[in-house]
Amino acid sequence: MPIRQHRDWELKESQVTPERVYQNRRSLLKTMGVGGLMAGAVPLLAACEDNTLIVYEKDPSAPLYPVKRNTRYQLDRPETPEKLATTYNNFYEFGSHKNVWRVSQVLPLRPWEVKIDGLVEQPITIGIDELLKKMPLEERLYRFRCVEAWSMAVPWSGFALKALVDLAKPLGSAKYLQMETFHNPTVATGQKQGWYPWPYREGLTLAEATNELAFIATGLYGKPIPKQNGAPLRLAVPWKYGFKSVKSIARFTFTEKQPLTFWEKVNSAEYGFWANVNPKVSHRRWSQATERVLGKAGRVPTQIFNGYGEYVADLYKGMEGERLYS
Ligand code: MTE
């Protein structure tokens, strides 16, 4: 696990090796005078795009993976290559471009406390490693459809969101589950941009949150989930557009009122609460009829509920008047 550390032997930021030297790890280690000590351990040190230095440490959850695959969830297409799924990302906390994987490595993952509060019997604050011990971990292959009309298919590891809801013991008055990302503008410099309503917030109805497909991903490709994909825990709701899948969650709050989500606050004309995938309902600026599969040429047709209608269509029966698909 990479965390930002300052040690006696560490260079000042002004002295940090320029990025071109990062291409040659041996040079970097030699410059720092630690080549012998560190030889063979990969990757232990990296100079980030902004020249900050990152020290990589072992992720304490690494021994948990890989976990057993739940074969109930099958793909209709090949898995997206790991390299693509982990280097083409949306994580506005670290910038509004797709190449955030490197800068997001500054996010510290321990300690990581998860707060569970709101309409529950007893609020809980629990460290991520303690939470992982309590949850039934499994692997699931899910398709993922971004509202920007690209898609991927990946093996998430993690646990059914219902297991966390059960742990929380919501009161009968709870109707929604709101989920919030960490807020730390010192490391996530995107959070210094005041025109965004930080922290990133998403929400589901309790019926959606306890649907068997709703999943909290803590791993990806049989390893702890990388920072750029939402470590140490992120939502995966494959029948909804990808922006619902909030990353790096620090707080779960049970509410009576429908949460106002990040993208609704930014632009409610384009992004709503439900955001279920539907090829027949266009985004205001582009069609949703087809999608570009990461790593493949051409486009494929998009499916209603991203192909998961058999699991979730019933959730929306009788709600035809609602804006369910954007
Ligand atoms: N969660 C947070 N906290 N911040 C974000 O910017 N982007 C969302 C979603 N979750 C986002 C987030 C969007 S728009 C998408 S498409 C997916 O994360 C991208 O997930 P991926 O990078 O793992 O493909």
Short mmCIF file of C-alpha atoms in Angstrom, two decimals, residues 95-295:
data_model
loop_
_atom_site.label_atom_id
_atom_site.label_comp_id
_atom_site.label_asym_id
_atom_site.label_seq_id
_atom_site.Cartn_x
_atom_site.Cartn_y
_atom_site.Cartn_z
CA GLY A 95 -8.37 15.59 -11.52
CA SER A 96 -10.96 15.62 -14.28
CA HIS A 97 -8.88 13.62 -16.77
CA LYS A 98 -8.78 9.84 -17.29
CA ASN A 99 -5.12 9.54 -16.37
CA VAL A 100 -5.51 9.93 -12.59
CA TRP A 101 -4.04 6.56 -11.68
CA ARG A 102 -0.62 7.92 -10.90
CA VAL A 103 -1.57 11.04 -8.92
CA SER A 104 -4.13 9.10 -6.88
CA GLN A 105 -1.31 7.02 -5.33
CA VAL A 106 -0.85 9.74 -2.69
CA LEU A 107 -4.12 8.73 -0.99
CA PRO A 108 -3.31 7.20 2.44
CA LEU A 109 -5.33 4.01 3.03
CA ARG A 110 -4.50 3.30 6.69
CA PRO A 111 -5.91 4.17 9.07
CA TRP A 112 -9.25 4.09 7.17
CA GLU A 113 -12.27 4.38 9.36
CA VAL A 114 -15.74 3.71 8.02
CA LYS A 115 -18.60 5.51 9.75
CA ILE A 116 -22.08 3.99 9.68
CA ASP A 117 -24.67 6.38 11.05
CA GLY A 118 -28.06 8.07 10.59
CA LEU A 119 -31.19 5.99 11.16
CA VAL A 120 -29.52 2.95 12.72
CA GLU A 121 -29.91 1.23 16.08
CA GLN A 122 -26.38 2.30 17.10
CA PRO A 123 -23.87 4.32 15.03
CA ILE A 124 -20.69 2.36 14.28
CA THR A 125 -17.15 3.46 13.42
CA ILE A 126 -15.05 0.57 12.20
CA GLY A 127 -11.57 0.28 10.71
CA ILE A 128 -11.42 -1.19 7.21
CA ASP A 129 -9.43 -4.28 8.26
CA GLU A 130 -11.94 -5.05 11.03
CA LEU A 131 -14.80 -4.59 8.56
CA LEU A 132 -13.14 -6.92 6.02
CA LYS A 133 -12.89 -9.62 8.71
CA LYS A 134 -16.64 -9.44 9.32
CA MET A 135 -17.76 -9.47 5.68
CA PRO A 136 -18.26 -12.56 3.47
CA LEU A 137 -15.74 -11.89 0.69
CA GLU A 138 -16.29 -13.30 -2.80
CA GLU A 139 -15.38 -12.45 -6.39
CA ARG A 140 -17.93 -11.40 -9.00
CA LEU A 141 -17.58 -10.74 -12.71
CA TYR A 142 -19.62 -7.65 -13.56
CA ARG A 143 -20.08 -5.47 -16.60
CA PHE A 144 -19.65 -1.75 -15.96
CA ARG A 145 -21.24 0.98 -18.12
CA CYS A 146 -20.13 4.59 -17.77
CA VAL A 147 -22.62 7.36 -18.62
CA GLU A 148 -19.97 8.58 -21.10
CA ALA A 149 -20.80 5.51 -23.24
CA TRP A 150 -17.69 3.39 -22.60
CA SER A 151 -17.78 0.09 -20.78
CA MET A 152 -15.63 -2.63 -19.24
CA ALA A 153 -16.05 -6.06 -17.66
CA VAL A 154 -14.05 -6.77 -14.50
CA PRO A 155 -13.61 -9.22 -11.62
CA TRP A 156 -14.44 -7.30 -8.42
CA SER A 157 -13.77 -8.87 -5.04
CA GLY A 158 -15.77 -7.71 -2.05
CA PHE A 159 -19.07 -8.34 -0.34
CA ALA A 160 -22.79 -7.90 -0.92
CA LEU A 161 -23.87 -4.44 0.28
CA LYS A 162 -26.71 -6.23 2.08
CA ALA A 163 -24.16 -7.69 4.52
CA LEU A 164 -23.18 -4.15 5.54
CA VAL A 165 -26.84 -3.10 5.81
CA ASP A 166 -27.43 -6.09 8.13
CA LEU A 167 -24.42 -5.11 10.24
CA ALA A 168 -25.77 -1.53 10.49
CA LYS A 169 -29.25 -2.57 11.70
CA PRO A 170 -31.23 0.31 10.13
CA LEU A 171 -34.39 1.55 11.84
CA GLY A 172 -37.77 0.99 10.20
CA SER A 173 -37.87 4.68 9.22
CA ALA A 174 -34.71 4.35 7.03
CA LYS A 175 -35.55 4.45 3.31
CA TYR A 176 -32.23 5.38 1.67
CA LEU A 177 -28.54 4.66 2.06
CA GLN A 178 -26.24 7.62 1.40
CA MET A 179 -22.55 6.93 0.73
CA GLU A 180 -19.75 9.50 0.92
CA THR A 181 -16.14 9.54 -0.19
CA PHE A 182 -13.33 10.79 2.11
CA HIS A 183 -12.70 14.54 2.21
CA ASN A 184 -8.99 15.43 2.30
CA PRO A 185 -8.08 18.32 -0.04
CA THR A 186 -4.46 18.20 1.15
CA VAL A 187 -3.86 14.95 -0.72
CA ALA A 188 -6.80 14.99 -3.15
CA THR A 189 -6.11 18.31 -4.78
CA GLY A 190 -9.24 18.08 -6.94
CA GLN A 191 -11.14 18.70 -3.71
CA LYS A 192 -9.66 22.19 -3.62
CA GLN A 193 -11.87 23.03 -6.60
CA GLY A 194 -14.69 24.85 -4.87
CA TRP A 195 -17.14 24.57 -7.76
CA TYR A 196 -17.64 20.86 -6.98
CA PRO A 197 -19.83 19.93 -3.97
CA TRP A 198 -17.33 17.74 -2.07
CA PRO A 199 -17.35 15.16 -0.69
CA TYR A 200 -18.56 12.95 -3.55
CA ARG A 201 -21.92 11.59 -2.46
CA GLU A 202 -24.19 8.90 -3.84
CA GLY A 203 -27.31 7.12 -2.71
CA LEU A 204 -29.57 4.11 -3.22
CA THR A 205 -32.98 3.19 -1.89
CA LEU A 206 -32.79 0.48 0.75
CA ALA A 207 -34.49 -1.88 -1.71
CA GLU A 208 -31.66 -1.21 -4.21
CA ALA A 209 -28.96 -1.47 -1.53
CA THR A 210 -30.22 -4.87 -0.43
CA ASN A 211 -30.72 -6.18 -3.97
CA GLU A 212 -28.40 -9.14 -4.49
CA LEU A 213 -26.40 -7.33 -7.20
CA ALA A 214 -25.40 -4.31 -5.06
CA PHE A 215 -21.79 -4.97 -4.13
CA ILE A 216 -19.00 -3.27 -2.21
CA ALA A 217 -15.74 -3.86 -4.07
CA THR A 218 -12.60 -4.11 -1.96
CA GLY A 219 -10.53 -5.99 -4.53
CA LEU A 220 -9.99 -6.12 -8.28
CA TYR A 221 -8.29 -8.81 -10.42
CA GLY A 222 -7.71 -10.95 -7.33
CA LYS A 223 -5.81 -8.24 -5.42
CA PRO A 224 -6.72 -5.32 -3.16
CA ILE A 225 -8.53 -2.72 -5.22
CA PRO A 226 -6.12 -0.06 -6.54
CA LYS A 227 -6.46 3.50 -5.30
CA GLN A 228 -7.50 4.80 -8.71
CA ASN A 229 -10.44 2.35 -8.75
CA GLY A 230 -11.67 3.43 -5.32
CA ALA A 231 -9.62 1.79 -2.57
CA PRO A 232 -10.22 0.65 0.02
CA LEU A 233 -13.94 0.20 -0.70
CA ARG A 234 -16.23 1.36 -3.50
CA LEU A 235 -19.74 0.63 -4.66
CA ALA A 236 -20.47 -1.57 -7.71
CA VAL A 237 -24.07 -1.39 -8.97
CA PRO A 238 -23.75 -2.77 -12.50
CA TRP A 239 -27.27 -1.92 -13.69
CA LYS A 240 -26.66 1.80 -13.15
CA TYR A 241 -24.37 4.28 -14.88
CA GLY A 242 -20.85 4.22 -13.44
CA PHE A 243 -21.08 7.57 -11.63
CA LYS A 244 -23.36 5.90 -9.05
CA SER A 245 -20.42 3.63 -8.06
CA VAL A 246 -18.92 5.97 -5.46
CA LYS A 247 -15.25 5.34 -4.67
CA SER A 248 -13.18 5.33 -1.47
CA ILE A 249 -16.22 5.38 0.82
CA ALA A 250 -15.72 6.74 4.34
CA ARG A 251 -19.32 7.05 5.48
CA PHE A 252 -22.64 5.20 5.09
CA THR A 253 -25.68 7.13 6.37
CA PHE A 254 -29.22 5.75 6.54
CA THR A 255 -31.80 8.45 5.81
CA GLU A 256 -35.50 8.97 5.40
CA LYS A 257 -35.05 11.56 2.65
CA GLN A 258 -33.62 10.86 -0.80
CA PRO A 259 -29.96 11.98 -0.76
CA LEU A 260 -28.93 14.81 -3.09
CA THR A 261 -26.04 13.29 -5.01
CA PHE A 262 -22.78 14.87 -6.22
CA TRP A 263 -23.65 14.95 -9.93
CA GLU A 264 -27.24 16.04 -9.29
CA LYS A 265 -25.83 19.04 -7.45
CA VAL A 266 -23.37 19.76 -10.26
CA ASN A 267 -25.89 19.41 -13.10
CA SER A 268 -29.32 18.01 -12.30
CA ALA A 269 -30.51 18.47 -15.89
CA GLU A 270 -28.02 15.80 -17.02
CA TYR A 271 -27.55 13.54 -13.99
CA GLY A 272 -30.33 12.27 -11.75
CA PHE A 273 -30.70 10.03 -8.71
CA TRP A 274 -31.75 6.81 -10.45
CA ALA A 275 -29.36 6.65 -13.42
CA ASN A 276 -30.38 3.17 -14.59
CA VAL A 277 -28.80 2.16 -17.91
CA ASN A 278 -31.23 2.43 -20.82
CA PRO A 279 -30.15 2.47 -24.49
CA LYS A 280 -33.40 4.20 -25.48
CA VAL A 281 -32.97 7.22 -23.22
CA SER A 282 -30.24 9.52 -24.55
CA HIS A 283 -28.03 11.69 -22.44
CA ARG A 284 -28.83 15.34 -23.25
CA ARG A 285 -25.61 15.53 -25.31
CA TRP A 286 -25.15 12.01 -26.75
CA SER A 287 -26.93 8.75 -27.51
CA GLN A 288 -26.79 5.84 -25.06
CA ALA A 289 -27.75 3.27 -27.73
CA THR A 290 -24.21 1.85 -28.06
CA GLU A 291 -20.99 1.74 -26.08
CA ARG A 292 -17.25 1.54 -26.68
CA VAL A 293 -15.84 -1.50 -24.91
CA LEU A 294 -12.41 -0.63 -23.46
CA GLY A 295 -9.72 -2.38 -25.47
#
